PDB file of C-alpha atoms in Angstrom:
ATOM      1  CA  UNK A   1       0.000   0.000   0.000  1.00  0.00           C
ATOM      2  CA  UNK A   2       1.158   3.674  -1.035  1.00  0.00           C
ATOM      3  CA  UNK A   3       1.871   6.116   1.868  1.00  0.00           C
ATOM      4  CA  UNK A   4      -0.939   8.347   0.222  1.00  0.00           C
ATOM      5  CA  UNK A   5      -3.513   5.020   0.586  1.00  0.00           C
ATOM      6  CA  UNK A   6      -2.324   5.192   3.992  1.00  0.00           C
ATOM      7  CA  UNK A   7      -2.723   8.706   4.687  1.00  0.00           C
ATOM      8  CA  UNK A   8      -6.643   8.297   3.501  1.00  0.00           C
ATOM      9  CA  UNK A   9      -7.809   5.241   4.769  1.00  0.00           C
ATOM     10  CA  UNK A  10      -6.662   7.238   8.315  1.00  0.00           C
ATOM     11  CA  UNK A  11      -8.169  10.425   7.367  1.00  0.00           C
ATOM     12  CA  UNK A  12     -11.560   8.246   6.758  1.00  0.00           C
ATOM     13  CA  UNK A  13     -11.021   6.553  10.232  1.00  0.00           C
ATOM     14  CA  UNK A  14     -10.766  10.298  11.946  1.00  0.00           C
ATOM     15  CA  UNK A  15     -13.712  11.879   9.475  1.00  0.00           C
ATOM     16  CA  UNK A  16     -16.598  11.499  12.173  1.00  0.00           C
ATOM     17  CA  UNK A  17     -14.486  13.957  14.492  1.00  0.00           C
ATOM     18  CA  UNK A  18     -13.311  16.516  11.788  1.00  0.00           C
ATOM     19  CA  UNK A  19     -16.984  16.749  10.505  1.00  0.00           C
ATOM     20  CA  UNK A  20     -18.363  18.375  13.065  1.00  0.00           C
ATOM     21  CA  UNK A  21     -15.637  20.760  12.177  1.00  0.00           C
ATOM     22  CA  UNK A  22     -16.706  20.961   8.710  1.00  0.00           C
ATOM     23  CA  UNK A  23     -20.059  21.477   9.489  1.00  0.00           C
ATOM     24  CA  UNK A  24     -19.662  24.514  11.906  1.00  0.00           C
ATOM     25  CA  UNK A  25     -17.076  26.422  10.450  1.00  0.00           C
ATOM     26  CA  UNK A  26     -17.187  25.413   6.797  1.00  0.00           C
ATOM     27  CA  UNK A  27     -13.366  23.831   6.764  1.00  0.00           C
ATOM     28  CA  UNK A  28     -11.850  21.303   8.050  1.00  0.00           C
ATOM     29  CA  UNK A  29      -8.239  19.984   8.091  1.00  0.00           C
ATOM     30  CA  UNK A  30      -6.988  16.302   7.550  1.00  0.00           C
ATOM     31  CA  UNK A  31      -3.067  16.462   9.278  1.00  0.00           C
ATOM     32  CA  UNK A  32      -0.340  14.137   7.099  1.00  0.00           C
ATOM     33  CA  UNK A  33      -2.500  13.504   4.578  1.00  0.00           C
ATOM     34  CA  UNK A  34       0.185  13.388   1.833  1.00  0.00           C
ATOM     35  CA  UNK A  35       3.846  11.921   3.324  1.00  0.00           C
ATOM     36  CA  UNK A  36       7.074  13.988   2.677  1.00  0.00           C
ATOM     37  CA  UNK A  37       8.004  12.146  -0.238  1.00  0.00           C
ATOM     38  CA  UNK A  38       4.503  12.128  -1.730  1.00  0.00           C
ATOM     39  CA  UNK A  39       4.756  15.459  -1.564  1.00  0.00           C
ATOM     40  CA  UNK A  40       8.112  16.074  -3.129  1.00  0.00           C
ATOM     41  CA  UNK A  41       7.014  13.700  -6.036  1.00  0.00           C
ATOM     42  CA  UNK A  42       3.690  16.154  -7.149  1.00  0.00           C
ATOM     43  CA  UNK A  43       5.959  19.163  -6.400  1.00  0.00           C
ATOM     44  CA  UNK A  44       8.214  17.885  -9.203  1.00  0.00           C
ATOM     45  CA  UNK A  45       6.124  17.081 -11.714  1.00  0.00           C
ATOM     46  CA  UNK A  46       5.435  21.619 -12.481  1.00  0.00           C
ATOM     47  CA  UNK A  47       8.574  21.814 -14.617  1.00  0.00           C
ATOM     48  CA  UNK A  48       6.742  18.777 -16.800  1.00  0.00           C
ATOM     49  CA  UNK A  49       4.529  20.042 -19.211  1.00  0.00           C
ATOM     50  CA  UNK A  50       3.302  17.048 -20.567  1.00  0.00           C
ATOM     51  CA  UNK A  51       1.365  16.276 -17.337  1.00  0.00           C
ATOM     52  CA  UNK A  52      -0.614  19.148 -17.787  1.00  0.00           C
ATOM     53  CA  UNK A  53      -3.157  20.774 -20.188  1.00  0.00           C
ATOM     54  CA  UNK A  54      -2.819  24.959 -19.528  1.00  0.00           C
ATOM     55  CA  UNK A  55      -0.704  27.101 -16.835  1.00  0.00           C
ATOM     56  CA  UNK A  56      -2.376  30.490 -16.045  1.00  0.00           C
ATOM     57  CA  UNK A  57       0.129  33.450 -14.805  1.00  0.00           C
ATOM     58  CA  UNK A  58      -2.047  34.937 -12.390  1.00  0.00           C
ATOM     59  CA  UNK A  59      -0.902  38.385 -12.703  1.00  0.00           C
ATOM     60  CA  UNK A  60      -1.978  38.772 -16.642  1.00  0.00           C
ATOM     61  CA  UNK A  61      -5.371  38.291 -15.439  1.00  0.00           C
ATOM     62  CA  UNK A  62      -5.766  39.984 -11.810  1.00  0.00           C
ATOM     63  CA  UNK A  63      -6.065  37.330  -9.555  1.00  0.00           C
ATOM     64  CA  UNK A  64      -2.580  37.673  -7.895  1.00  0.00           C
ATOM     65  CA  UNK A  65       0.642  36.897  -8.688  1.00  0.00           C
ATOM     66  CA  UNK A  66       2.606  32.978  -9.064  1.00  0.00           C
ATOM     67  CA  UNK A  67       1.002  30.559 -11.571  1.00  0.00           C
ATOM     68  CA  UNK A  68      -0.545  27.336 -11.687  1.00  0.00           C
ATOM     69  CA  UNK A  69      -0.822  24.457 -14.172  1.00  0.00           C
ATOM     70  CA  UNK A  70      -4.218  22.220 -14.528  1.00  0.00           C
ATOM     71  CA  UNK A  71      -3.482  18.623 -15.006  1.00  0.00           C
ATOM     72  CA  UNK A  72      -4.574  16.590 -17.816  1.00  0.00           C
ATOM     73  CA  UNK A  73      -6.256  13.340 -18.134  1.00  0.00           C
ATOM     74  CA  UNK A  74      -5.053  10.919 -17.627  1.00  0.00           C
ATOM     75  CA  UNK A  75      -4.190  12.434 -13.881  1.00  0.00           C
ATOM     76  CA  UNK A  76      -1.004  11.448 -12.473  1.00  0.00           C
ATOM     77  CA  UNK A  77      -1.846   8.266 -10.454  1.00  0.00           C
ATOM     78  CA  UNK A  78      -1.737  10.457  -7.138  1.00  0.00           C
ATOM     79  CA  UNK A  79      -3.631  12.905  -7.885  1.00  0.00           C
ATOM     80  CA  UNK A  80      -6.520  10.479  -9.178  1.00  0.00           C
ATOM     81  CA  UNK A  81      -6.484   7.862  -6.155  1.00  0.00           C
ATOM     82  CA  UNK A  82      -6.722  11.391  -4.057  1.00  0.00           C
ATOM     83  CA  UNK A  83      -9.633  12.868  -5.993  1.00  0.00           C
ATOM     84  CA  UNK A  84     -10.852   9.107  -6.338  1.00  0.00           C
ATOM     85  CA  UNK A  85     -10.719   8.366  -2.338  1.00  0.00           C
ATOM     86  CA  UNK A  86     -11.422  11.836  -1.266  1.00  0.00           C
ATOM     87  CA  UNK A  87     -14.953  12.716  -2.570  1.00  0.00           C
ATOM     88  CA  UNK A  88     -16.502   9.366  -0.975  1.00  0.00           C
ATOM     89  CA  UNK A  89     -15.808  10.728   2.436  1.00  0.00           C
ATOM     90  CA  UNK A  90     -17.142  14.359   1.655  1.00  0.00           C
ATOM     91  CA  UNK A  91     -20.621  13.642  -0.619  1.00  0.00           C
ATOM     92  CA  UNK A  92     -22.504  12.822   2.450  1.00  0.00           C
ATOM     93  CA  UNK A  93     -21.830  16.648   4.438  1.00  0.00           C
ATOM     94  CA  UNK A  94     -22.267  17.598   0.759  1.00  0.00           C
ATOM     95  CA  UNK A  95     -25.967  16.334   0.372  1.00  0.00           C
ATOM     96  CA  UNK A  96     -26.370  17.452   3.815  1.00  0.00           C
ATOM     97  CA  UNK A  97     -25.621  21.082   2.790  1.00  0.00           C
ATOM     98  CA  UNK A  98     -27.548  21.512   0.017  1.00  0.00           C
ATOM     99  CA  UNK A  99     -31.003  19.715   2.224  1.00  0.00           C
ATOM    100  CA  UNK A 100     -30.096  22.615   4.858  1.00  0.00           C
ATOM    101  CA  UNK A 101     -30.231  25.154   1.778  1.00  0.00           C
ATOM    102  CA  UNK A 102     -32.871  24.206  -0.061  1.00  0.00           C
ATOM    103  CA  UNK A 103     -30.853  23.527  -3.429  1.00  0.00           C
ATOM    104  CA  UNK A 104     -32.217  20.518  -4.797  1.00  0.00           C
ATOM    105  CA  UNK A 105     -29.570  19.115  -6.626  1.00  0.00           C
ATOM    106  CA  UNK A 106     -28.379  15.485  -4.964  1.00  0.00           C
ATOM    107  CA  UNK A 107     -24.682  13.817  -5.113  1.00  0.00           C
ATOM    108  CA  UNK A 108     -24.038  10.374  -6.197  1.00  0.00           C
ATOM    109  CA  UNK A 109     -22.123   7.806  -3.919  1.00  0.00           C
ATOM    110  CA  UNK A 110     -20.110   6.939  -6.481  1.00  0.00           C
ATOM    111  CA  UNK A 111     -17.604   9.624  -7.887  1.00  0.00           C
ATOM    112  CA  UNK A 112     -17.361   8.187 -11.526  1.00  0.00           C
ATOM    113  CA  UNK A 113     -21.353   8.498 -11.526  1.00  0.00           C
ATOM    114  CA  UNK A 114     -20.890  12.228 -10.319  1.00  0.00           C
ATOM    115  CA  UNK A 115     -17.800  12.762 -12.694  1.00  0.00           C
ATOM    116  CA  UNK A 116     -20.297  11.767 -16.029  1.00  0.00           C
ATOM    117  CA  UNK A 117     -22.889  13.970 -14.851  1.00  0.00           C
ATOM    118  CA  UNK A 118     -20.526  16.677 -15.808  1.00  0.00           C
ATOM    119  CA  UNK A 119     -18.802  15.406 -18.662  1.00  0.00           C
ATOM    120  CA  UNK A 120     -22.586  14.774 -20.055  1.00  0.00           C
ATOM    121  CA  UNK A 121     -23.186  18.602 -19.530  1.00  0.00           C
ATOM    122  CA  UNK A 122     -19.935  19.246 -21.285  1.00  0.00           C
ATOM    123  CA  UNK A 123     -17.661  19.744 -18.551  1.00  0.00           C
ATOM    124  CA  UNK A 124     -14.972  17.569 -19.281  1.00  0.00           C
ATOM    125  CA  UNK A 125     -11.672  19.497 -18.573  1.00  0.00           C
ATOM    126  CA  UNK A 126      -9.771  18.240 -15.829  1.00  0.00           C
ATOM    127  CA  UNK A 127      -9.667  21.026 -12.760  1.00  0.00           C
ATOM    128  CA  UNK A 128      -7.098  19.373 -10.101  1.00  0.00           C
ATOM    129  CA  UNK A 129      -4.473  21.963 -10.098  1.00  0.00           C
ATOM    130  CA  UNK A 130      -0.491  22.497  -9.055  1.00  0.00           C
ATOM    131  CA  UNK A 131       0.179  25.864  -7.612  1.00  0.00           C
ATOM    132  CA  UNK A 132       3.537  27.364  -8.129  1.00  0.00           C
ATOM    133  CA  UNK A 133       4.667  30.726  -5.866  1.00  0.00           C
ATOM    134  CA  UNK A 134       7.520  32.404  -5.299  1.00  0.00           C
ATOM    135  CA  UNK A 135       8.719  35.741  -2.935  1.00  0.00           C
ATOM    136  CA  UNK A 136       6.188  38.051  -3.292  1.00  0.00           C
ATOM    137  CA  UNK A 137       3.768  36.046  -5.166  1.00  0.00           C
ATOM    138  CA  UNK A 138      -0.137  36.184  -3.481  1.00  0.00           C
ATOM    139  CA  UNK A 139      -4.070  34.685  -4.966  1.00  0.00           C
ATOM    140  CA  UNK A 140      -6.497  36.825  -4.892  1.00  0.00           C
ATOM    141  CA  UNK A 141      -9.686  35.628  -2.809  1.00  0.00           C
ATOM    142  CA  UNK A 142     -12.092  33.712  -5.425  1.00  0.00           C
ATOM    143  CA  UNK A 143     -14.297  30.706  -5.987  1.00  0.00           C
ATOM    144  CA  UNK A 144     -13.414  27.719  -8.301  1.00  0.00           C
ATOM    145  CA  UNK A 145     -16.887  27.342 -10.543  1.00  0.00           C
ATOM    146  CA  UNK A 146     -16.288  25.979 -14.027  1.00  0.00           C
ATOM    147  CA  UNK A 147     -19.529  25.424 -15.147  1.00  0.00           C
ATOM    148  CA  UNK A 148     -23.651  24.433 -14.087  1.00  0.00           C
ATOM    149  CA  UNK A 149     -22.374  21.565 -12.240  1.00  0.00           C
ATOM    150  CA  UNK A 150     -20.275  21.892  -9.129  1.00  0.00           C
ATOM    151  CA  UNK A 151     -18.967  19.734  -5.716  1.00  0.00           C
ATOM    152  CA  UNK A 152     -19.625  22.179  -2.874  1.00  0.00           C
ATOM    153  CA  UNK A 153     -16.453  20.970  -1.215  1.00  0.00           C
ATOM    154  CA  UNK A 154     -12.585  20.476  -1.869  1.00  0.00           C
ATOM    155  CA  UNK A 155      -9.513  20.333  -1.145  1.00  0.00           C
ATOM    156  CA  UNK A 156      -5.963  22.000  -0.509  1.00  0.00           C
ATOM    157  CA  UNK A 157      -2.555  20.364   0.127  1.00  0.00           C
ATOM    158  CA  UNK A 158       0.292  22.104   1.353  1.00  0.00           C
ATOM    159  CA  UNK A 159       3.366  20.565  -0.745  1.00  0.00           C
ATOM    160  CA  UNK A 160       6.292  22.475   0.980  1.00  0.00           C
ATOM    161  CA  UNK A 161       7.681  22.961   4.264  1.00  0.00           C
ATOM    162  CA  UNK A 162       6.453  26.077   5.648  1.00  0.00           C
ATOM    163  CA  UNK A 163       9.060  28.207   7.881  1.00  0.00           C
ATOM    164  CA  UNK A 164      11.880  26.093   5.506  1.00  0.00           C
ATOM    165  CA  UNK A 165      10.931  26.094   1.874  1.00  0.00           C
ATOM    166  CA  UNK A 166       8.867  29.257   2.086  1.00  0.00           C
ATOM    167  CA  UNK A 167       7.609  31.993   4.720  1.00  0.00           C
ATOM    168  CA  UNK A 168       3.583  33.640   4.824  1.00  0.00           C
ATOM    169  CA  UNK A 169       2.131  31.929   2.143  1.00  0.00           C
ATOM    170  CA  UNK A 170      -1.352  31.540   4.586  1.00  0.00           C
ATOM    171  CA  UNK A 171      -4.057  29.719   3.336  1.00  0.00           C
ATOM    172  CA  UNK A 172      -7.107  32.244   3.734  1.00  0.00           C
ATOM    173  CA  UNK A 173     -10.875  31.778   3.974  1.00  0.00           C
ATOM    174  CA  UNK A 174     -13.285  34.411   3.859  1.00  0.00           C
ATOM    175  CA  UNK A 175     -17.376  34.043   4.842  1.00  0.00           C
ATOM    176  CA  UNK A 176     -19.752  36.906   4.225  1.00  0.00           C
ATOM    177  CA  UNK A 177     -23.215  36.345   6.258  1.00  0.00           C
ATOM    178  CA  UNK A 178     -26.092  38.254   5.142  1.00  0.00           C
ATOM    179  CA  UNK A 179     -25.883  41.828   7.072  1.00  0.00           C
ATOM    180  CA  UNK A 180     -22.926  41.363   8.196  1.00  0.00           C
ATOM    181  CA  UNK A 181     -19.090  42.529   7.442  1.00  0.00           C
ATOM    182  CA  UNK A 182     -16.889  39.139   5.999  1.00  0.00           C
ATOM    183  CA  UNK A 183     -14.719  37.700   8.400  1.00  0.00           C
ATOM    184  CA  UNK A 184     -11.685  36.671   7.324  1.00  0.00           C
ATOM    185  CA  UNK A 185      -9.937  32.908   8.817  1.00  0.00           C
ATOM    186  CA  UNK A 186      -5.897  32.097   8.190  1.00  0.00           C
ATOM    187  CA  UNK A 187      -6.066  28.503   8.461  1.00  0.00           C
ATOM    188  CA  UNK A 188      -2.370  27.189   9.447  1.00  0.00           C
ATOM    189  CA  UNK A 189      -0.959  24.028   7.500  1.00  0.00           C
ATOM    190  CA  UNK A 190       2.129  21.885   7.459  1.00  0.00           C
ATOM    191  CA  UNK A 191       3.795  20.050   4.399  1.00  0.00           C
ATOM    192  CA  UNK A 192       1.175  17.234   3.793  1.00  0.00           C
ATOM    193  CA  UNK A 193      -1.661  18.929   5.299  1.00  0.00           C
ATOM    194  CA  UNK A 194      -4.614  19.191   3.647  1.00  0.00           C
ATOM    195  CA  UNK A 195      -7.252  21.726   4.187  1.00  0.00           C
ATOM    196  CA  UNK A 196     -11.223  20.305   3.469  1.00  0.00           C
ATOM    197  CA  UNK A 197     -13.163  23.903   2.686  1.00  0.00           C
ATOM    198  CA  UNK A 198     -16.827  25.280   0.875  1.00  0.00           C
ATOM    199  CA  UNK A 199     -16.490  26.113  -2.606  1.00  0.00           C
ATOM    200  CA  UNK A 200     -19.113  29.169  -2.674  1.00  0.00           C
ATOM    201  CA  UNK A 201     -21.990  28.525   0.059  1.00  0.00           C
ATOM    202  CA  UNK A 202     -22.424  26.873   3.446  1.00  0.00           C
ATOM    203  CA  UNK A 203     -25.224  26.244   5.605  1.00  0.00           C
ATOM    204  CA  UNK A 204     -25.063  28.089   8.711  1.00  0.00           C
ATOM    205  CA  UNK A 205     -28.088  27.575  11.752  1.00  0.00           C
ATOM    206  CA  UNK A 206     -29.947  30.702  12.523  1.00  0.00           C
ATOM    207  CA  UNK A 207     -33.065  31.613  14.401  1.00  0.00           C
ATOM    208  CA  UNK A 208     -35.582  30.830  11.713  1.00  0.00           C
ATOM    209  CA  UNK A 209     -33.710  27.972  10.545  1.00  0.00           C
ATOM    210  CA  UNK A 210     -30.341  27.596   8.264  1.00  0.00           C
ATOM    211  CA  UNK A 211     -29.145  30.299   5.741  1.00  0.00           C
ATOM    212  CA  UNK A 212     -26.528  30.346   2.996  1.00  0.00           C
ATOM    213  CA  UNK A 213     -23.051  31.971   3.678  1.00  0.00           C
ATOM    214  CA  UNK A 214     -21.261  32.950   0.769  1.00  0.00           C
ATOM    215  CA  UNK A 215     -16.868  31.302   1.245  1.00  0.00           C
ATOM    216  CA  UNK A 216     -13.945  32.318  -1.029  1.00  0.00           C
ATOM    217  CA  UNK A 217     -10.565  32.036  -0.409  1.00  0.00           C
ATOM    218  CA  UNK A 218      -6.747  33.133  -1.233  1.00  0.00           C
ATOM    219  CA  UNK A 219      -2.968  32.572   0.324  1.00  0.00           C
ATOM    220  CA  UNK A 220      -1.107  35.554   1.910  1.00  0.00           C
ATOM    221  CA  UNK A 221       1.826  37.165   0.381  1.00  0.00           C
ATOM    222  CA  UNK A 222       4.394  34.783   0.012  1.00  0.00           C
ATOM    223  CA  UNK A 223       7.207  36.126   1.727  1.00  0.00           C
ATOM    224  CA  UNK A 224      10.206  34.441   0.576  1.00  0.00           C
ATOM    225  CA  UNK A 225      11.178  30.691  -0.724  1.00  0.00           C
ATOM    226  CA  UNK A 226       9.085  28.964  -2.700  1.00  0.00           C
ATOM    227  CA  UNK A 227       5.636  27.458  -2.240  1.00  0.00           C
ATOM    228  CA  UNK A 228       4.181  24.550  -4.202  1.00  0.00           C
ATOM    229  CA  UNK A 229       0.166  23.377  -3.518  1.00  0.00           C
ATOM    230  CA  UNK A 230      -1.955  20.839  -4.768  1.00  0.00           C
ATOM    231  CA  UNK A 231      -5.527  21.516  -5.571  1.00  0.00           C
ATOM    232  CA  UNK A 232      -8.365  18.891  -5.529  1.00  0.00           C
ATOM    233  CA  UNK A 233     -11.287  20.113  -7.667  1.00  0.00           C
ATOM    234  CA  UNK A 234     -14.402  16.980  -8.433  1.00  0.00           C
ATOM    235  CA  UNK A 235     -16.237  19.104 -10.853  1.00  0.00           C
ATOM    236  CA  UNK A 236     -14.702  19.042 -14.134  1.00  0.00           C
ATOM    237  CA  UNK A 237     -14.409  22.601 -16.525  1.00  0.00           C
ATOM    238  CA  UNK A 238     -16.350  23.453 -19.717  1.00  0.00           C
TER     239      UNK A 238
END
């Protein structure tokens, strides 16, 4: 067995206690999900090109500054046993959230059932990303929609060694509440750490019942070294 199978068949075993985490604050974080040498192996596959099918410099189109690369399909084997493994233990809270917020729309157990939902729709572009940023180098809060059909939740993995590969570089969550100023959350994270978080709304209990909160999010300024992250998207792009 991989150290990544590892990682998630541990993360599944602890998922009862981190949901509750999930469910009240919209994130949730899975420690050592990826090992140190799982991590060094996606890290290394940016300079490839082959393994991926655009890169976007962030700065040419004001969402920050560093880049990022999209994978193509095939994924790398990692990066599909993640995205494969992942969305199993998450489409439960998902189905949950959408009850709480009236949205009709239902998840499949199965991810391959979910996945041709959106390739039949004509999203069929591969979304898990690699994240590249260097001194200086920032993301713009945002939301990851590519099309009618999206997963409400996913997923961010630290790749480097924070305080030795880079410094900042803080994964950030925002949540805007109806009448109310956004508050902003730094969620800290260690190489291998992954970070479980909305993709646009949450539910969130009120007097007369639950209400949507709207969730984006963004890293820091990158203060020196170099940063690397993975990025676990189930919805596929137009």
């Amino acid at each position: 067995m991989t150290p990544t199978a590892i990682s998630i068949s541990s993360a599944a075993r602890d998922w009862a206690l981190l949901t509750d985490e999930l469910q009240l604050h919209g994130r949730a974080v899975l420690p050592q999900l990826l090992s140190p040498d799982a991590c060094l192996a996606i890290s290394r596959l940016y300079p490839q090109a082959d393994n991926f099918r655009s890169r976007v410099v962030m700065a040419r189109h004001g969402f920050g500054r560093g880049e990022y690369q999209y994978f193509n399909y095939p994924l790398p084997a990692l990066v599909q046993q993640l995205r494969s493994a992942l969305y199993p233990l998450l489409v439960d809270v998902a189905n949950r959230w959408n009850e709480a917020m009236g949205v009709a729309v239902r998840y499949p157990l199965e991810y391959a059932v979910f996945l041709a939902r959106c390739h039949a729709a004509g999203q069929t572009r591969p979304t898990p990303l690699l994240l590249q940023y260097a001194g200086g180098d920032y993301n713009c809060l945002h939301q990851d929609l590519y099309g009618e059909h999206v997963f409400p939740l996913q997923v961010t993995i630290v790749l480097s060694r924070p305080g030795e590969d880079f410094s900042g570089g803080e994964f950030v969550l925002t949540e805007q509440r109806p009448r109310m100023q956004s508050r902003a959350t730094v969620v800290p994270l260690a190489q291998g750490d992954a970070v479980v978080f909305a993709v646009q709304h949450r539910p969130v209990a009120g007097s007369r019942g639950f209400y949507r909160v709207n969730m984006r999010h963004g890293v820091s300024e990158v203060r020196a070294g170099q940063r690397h992250t993975l990025g676990i998207i189930f919805h596929d792009a137009q």
